[in-house]
Tab-separated table of C-alpha atoms in Angstrom:
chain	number	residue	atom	x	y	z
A	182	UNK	CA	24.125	62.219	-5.205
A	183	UNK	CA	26.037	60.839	-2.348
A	184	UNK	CA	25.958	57.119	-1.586
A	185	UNK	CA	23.790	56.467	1.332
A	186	UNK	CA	25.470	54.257	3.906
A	187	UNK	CA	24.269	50.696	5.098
A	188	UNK	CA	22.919	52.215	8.160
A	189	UNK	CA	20.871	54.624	6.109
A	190	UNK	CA	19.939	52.428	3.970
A	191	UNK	CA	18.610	49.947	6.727
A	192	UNK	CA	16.580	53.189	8.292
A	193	UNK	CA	15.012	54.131	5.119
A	194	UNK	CA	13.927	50.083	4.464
A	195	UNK	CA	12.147	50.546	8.035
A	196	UNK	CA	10.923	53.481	7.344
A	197	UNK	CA	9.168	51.849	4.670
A	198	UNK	CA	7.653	48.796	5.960
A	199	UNK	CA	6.455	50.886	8.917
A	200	UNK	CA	5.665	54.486	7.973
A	201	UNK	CA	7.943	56.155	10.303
A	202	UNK	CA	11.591	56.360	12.395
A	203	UNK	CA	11.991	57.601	15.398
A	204	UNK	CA	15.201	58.701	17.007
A	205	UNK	CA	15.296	56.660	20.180
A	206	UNK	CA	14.573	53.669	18.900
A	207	UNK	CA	16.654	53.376	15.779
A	208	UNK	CA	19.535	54.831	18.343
A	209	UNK	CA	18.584	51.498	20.159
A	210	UNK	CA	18.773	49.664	17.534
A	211	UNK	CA	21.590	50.192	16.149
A	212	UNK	CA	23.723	51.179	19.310
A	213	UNK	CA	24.667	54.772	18.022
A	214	UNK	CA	23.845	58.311	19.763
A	215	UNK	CA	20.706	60.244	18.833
A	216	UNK	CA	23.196	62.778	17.289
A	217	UNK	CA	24.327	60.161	14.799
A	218	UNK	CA	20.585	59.132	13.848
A	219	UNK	CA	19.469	62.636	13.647
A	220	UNK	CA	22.443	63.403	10.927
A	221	UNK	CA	21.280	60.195	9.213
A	222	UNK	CA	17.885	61.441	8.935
A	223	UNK	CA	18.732	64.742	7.780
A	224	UNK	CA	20.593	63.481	4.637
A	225	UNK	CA	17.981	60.843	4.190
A	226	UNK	CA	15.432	64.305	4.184
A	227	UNK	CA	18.140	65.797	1.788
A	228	UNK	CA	17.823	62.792	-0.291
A	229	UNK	CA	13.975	63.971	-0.224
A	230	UNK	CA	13.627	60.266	0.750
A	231	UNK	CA	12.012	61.083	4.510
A	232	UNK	CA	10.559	64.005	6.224
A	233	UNK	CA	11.016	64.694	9.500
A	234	UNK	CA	8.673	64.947	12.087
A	235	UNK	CA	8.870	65.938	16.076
A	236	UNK	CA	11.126	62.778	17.668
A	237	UNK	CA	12.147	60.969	13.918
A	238	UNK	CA	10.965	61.105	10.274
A	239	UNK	CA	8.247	59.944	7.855
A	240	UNK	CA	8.515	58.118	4.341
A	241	UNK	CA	8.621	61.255	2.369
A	242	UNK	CA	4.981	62.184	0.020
A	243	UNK	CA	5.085	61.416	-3.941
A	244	UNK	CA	2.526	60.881	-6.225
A	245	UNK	CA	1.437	57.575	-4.427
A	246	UNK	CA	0.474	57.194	-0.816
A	247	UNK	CA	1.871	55.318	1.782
A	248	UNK	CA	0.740	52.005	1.952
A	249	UNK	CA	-2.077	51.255	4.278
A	250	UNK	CA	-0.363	49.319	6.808
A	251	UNK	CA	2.301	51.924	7.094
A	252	UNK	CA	-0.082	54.714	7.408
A	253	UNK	CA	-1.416	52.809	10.648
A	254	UNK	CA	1.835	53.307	11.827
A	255	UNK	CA	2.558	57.209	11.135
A	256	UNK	CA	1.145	59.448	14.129
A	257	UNK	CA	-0.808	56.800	15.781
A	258	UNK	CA	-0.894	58.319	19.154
A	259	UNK	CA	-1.975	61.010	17.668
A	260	UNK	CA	-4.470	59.687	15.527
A	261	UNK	CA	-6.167	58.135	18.893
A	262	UNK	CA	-6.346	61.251	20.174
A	263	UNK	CA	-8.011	62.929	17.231
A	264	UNK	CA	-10.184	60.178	17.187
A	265	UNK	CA	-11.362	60.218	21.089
A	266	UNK	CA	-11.915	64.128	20.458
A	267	UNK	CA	-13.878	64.175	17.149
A	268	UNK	CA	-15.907	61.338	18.993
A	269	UNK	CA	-16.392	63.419	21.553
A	270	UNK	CA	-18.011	66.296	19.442
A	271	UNK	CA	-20.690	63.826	18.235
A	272	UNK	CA	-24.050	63.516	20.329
A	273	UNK	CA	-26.141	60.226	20.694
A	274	UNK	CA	-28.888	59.861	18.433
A	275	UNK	CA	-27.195	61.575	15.485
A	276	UNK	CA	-26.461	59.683	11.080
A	277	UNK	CA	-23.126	60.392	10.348
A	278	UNK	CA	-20.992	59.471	7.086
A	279	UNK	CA	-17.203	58.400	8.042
A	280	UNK	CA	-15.213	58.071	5.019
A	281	UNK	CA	-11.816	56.430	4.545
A	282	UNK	CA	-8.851	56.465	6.333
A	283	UNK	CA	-6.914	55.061	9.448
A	284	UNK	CA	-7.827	58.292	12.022
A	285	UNK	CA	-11.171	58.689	9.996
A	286	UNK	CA	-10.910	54.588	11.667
A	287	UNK	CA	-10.037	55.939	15.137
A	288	UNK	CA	-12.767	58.282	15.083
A	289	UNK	CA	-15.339	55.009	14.677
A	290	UNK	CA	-13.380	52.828	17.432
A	291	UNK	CA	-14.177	56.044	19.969
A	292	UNK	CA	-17.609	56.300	18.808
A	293	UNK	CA	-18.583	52.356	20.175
A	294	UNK	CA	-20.268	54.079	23.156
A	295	UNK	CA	-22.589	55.911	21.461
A	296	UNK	CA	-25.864	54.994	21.189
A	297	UNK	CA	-28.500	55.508	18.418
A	298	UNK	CA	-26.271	56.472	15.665
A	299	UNK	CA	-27.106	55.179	11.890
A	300	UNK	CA	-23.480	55.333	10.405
A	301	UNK	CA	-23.230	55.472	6.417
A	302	UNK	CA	-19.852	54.906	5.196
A	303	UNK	CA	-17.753	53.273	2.435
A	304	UNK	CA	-14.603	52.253	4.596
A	305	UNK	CA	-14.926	48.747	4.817
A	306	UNK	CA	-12.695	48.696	7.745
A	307	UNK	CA	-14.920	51.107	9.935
A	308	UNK	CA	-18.165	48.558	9.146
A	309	UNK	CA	-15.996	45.989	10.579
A	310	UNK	CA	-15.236	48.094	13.578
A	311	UNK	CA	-19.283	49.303	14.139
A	312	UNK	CA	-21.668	46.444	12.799
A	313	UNK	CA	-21.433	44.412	16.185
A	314	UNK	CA	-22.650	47.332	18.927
A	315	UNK	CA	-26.554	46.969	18.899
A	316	UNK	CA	-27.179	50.611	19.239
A	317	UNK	CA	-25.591	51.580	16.252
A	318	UNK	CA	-26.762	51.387	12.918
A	319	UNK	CA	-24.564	50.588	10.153
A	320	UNK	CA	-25.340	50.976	5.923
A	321	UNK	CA	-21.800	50.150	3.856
A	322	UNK	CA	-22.088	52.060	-0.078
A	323	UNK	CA	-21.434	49.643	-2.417
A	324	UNK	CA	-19.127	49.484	-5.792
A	325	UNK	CA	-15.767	48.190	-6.271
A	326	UNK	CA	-13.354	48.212	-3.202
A	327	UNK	CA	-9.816	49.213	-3.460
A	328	UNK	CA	-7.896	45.774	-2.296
A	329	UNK	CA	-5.165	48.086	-0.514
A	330	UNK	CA	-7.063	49.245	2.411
A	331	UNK	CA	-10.958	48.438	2.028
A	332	UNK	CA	-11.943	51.587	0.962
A	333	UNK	CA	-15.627	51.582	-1.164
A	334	UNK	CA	-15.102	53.701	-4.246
A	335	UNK	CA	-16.474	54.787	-7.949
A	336	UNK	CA	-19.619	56.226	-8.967
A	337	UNK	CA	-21.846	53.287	-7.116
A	338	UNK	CA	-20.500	54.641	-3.924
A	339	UNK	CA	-21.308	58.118	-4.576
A	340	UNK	CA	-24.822	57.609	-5.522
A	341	UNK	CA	-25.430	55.750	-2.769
A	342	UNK	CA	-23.913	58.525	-0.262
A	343	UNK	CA	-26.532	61.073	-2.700
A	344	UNK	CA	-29.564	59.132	-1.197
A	345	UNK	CA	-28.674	60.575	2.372
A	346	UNK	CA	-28.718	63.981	4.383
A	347	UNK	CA	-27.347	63.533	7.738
A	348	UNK	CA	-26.139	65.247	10.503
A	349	UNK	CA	-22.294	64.796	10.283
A	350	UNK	CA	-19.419	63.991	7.935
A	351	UNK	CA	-16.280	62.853	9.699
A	352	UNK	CA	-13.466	63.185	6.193
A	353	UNK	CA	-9.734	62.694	6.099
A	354	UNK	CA	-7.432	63.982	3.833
A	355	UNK	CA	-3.908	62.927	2.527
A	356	UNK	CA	-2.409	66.380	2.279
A	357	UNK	CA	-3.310	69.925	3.449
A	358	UNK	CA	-2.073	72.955	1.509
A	359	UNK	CA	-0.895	75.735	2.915
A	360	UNK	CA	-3.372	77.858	1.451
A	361	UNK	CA	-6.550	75.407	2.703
A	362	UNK	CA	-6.646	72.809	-0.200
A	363	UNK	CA	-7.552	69.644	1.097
A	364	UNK	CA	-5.822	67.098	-1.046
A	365	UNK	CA	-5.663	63.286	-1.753
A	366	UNK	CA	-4.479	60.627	-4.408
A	367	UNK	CA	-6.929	58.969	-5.860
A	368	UNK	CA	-9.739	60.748	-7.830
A	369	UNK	CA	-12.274	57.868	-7.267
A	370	UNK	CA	-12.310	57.951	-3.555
A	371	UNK	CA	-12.066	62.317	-3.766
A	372	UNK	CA	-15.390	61.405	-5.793
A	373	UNK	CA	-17.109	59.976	-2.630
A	374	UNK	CA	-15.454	62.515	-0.169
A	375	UNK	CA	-17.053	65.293	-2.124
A	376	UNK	CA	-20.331	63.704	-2.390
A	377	UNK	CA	-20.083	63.056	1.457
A	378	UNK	CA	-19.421	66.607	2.144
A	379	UNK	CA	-22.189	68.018	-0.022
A	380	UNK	CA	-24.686	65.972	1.819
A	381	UNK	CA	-23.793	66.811	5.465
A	382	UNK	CA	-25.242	69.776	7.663
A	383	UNK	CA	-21.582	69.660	9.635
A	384	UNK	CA	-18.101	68.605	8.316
A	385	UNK	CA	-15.547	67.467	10.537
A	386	UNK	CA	-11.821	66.937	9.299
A	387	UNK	CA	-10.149	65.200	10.852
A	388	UNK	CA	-5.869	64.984	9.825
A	389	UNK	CA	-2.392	64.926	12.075
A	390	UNK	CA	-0.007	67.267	11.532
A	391	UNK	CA	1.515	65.230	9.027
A	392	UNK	CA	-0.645	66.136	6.457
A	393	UNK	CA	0.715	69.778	6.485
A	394	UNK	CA	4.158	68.772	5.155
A	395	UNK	CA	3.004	66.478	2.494
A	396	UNK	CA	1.421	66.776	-0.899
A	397	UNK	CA	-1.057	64.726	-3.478
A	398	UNK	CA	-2.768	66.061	-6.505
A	399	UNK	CA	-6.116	65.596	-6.284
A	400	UNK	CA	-8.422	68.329	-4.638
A	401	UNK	CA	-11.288	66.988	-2.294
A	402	UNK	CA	-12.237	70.311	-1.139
A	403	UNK	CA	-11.282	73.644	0.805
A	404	UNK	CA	-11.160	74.095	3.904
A	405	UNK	CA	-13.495	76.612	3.888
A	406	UNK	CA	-16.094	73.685	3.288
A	407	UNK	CA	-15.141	72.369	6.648
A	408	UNK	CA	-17.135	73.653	9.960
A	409	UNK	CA	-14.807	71.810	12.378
A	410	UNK	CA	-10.963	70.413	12.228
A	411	UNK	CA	-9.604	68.394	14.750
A	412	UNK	CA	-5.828	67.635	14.594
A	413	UNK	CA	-2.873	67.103	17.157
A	414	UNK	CA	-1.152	70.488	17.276
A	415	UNK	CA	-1.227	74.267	16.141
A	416	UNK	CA	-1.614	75.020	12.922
A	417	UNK	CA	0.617	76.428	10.802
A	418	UNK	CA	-0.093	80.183	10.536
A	419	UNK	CA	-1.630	80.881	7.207
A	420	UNK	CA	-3.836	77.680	7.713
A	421	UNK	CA	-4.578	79.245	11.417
A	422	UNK	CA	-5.381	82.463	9.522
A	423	UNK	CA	-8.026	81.142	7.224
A	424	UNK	CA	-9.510	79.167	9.973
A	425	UNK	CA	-9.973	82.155	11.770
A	426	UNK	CA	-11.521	84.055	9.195
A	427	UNK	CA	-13.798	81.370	8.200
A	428	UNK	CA	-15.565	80.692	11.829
A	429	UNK	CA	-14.158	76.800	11.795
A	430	UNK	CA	-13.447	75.477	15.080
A	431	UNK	CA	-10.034	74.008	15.632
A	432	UNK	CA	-9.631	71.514	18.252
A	433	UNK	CA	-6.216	70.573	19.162
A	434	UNK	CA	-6.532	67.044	20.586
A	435	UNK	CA	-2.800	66.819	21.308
A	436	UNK	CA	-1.688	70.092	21.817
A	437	UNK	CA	1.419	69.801	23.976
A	438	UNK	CA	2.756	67.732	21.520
A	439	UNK	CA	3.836	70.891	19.158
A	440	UNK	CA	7.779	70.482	17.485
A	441	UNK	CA	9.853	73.239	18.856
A	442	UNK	CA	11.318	73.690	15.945
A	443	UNK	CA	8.640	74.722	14.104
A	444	UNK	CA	6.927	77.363	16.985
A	445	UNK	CA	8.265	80.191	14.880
A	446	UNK	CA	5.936	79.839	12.423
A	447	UNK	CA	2.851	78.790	13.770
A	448	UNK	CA	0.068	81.274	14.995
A	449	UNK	CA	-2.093	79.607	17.215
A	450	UNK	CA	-5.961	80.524	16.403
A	451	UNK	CA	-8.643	80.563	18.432
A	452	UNK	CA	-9.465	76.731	19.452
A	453	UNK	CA	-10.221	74.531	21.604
A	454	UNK	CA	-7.725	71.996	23.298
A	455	UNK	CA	-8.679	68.606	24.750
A	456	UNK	CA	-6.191	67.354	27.080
């Protein structure tokens, strides 16, 4: 394996702490051309240490997941975006479970304008964002919570999500396969995202495009489970594909936002796109 240089070295440590690179500003930073950083991320990506996405690179997927304050930073624009769209699919007056994860958390901070909703979750973060607006309801599961990002988990959690049948479930994933497995990392929090989607008339998933080039070995579900999917960009076309042939409607929240590179091989299904 070929030594990586100090520069490369310094991009992957960012990468790291923050979740992502992006071209422009590590070009900035270290007062080279955007040629230069791109060839530094591509043998960082050959190192199968990042992934690259449109504009820079990610920290590339393992067995763990990122850490929670780096996730915050991968896609974030486009996680806001997501989240203002899925919020905008859900009517006043309406229970709801919203389960973990940071654009599962920008799907609550669009939803503060609602009124009448009773929200169940077992993200602690999303009761912090909700409990305060008068006109929405708030229950938090209970069992042990996972000190990394807040998240309510084990079999407490999951019988408390059992007692409920509401309207909507708003779910994340870490990964999505190509062939519609929706994946994550830890089986204790997959527990409570399957017990979520059994006990809601409409699923929502909400992921970034992200999630299509990485991997985690624990199955939550199938897409097929799913009635709606809100992400930034076309899918990929097998994904589109299924999507089609299962009736779920794909919103593209972002959809302008697409890598060039990757056009080739995505079929765009029918959707709908919110500016």
């Amino acid at each position: 394996m070929t030594v990586l240089s100090n520069r490369q070295t310094e991009i992957l440590n960012i990468a790291r702490a923050h979740g992502r690179v992006m071209v422009e500003d590590l070009a900035r930073r270290f007062e080279v051309s955007a040629q230069t950083i791109r060839k530094d991320l591509n043998d960082l990506c050959d190192h199968h240490a990042l992934t690259r996405i449109h504009g820079g690179a990610i920290i590339a997927s393992g067995v763990e997941n990122l850490a929670y304050e780096a996730r915050r930073f991968v896609a974030a624009e486009e996680k806001k975006a997501i989240g203002a769209a899925a919020a905008g699919l859900i009517p006043n007056g309406c229970s709801l479970f919203i389960n973990i994860g940071t654009t599962t958390e920008e799907v609550a901070s669009a939803l503060t304008s609602h009124e009448d909703l009773l929200v169940i979750t077992n993200n602690l973060n999303v009761a912090m964002l909700l409990y305060r607006y008068p006109r929405i309801e708030v229950i938090v599961a209970g069992g042990a919570v996972r000190r990394a990002d807040g998240a309510v988990i084990g079999s407490t959690a999951t019988g408390l999500i059992g007692q409920f049948k509401v309207d909507y479930a708003i779910i994340g994933a870490s990964a999505i396969d190509q062939d519609g497995a929706l994946l994550d990392f830890d089986y204790r929090e997959v527990q409570v995202a399957q017990a979520i989607i059994s006990n809601a008339r409409s699923v929502m998933l909400v992921a970034d495009s992200t999630k299509f080039r990485r991997s985690a070995p624990v199955r939550i579900a199938d897409i097929s489970q799913i009635n709606t999917f809100v992400t930034d960009v076309a899918l990929p076309a097998r994904l589109a594909e299924i999507c089609q042939a299962r009736d779920i409607q794909v919103v593209e929240a972002n959809p302008g936002a697409r890598d060039a590179d990757e056009a080739d091989t995505e079929l765009p299904p029918a959707h709908t796109s919110v500016p």
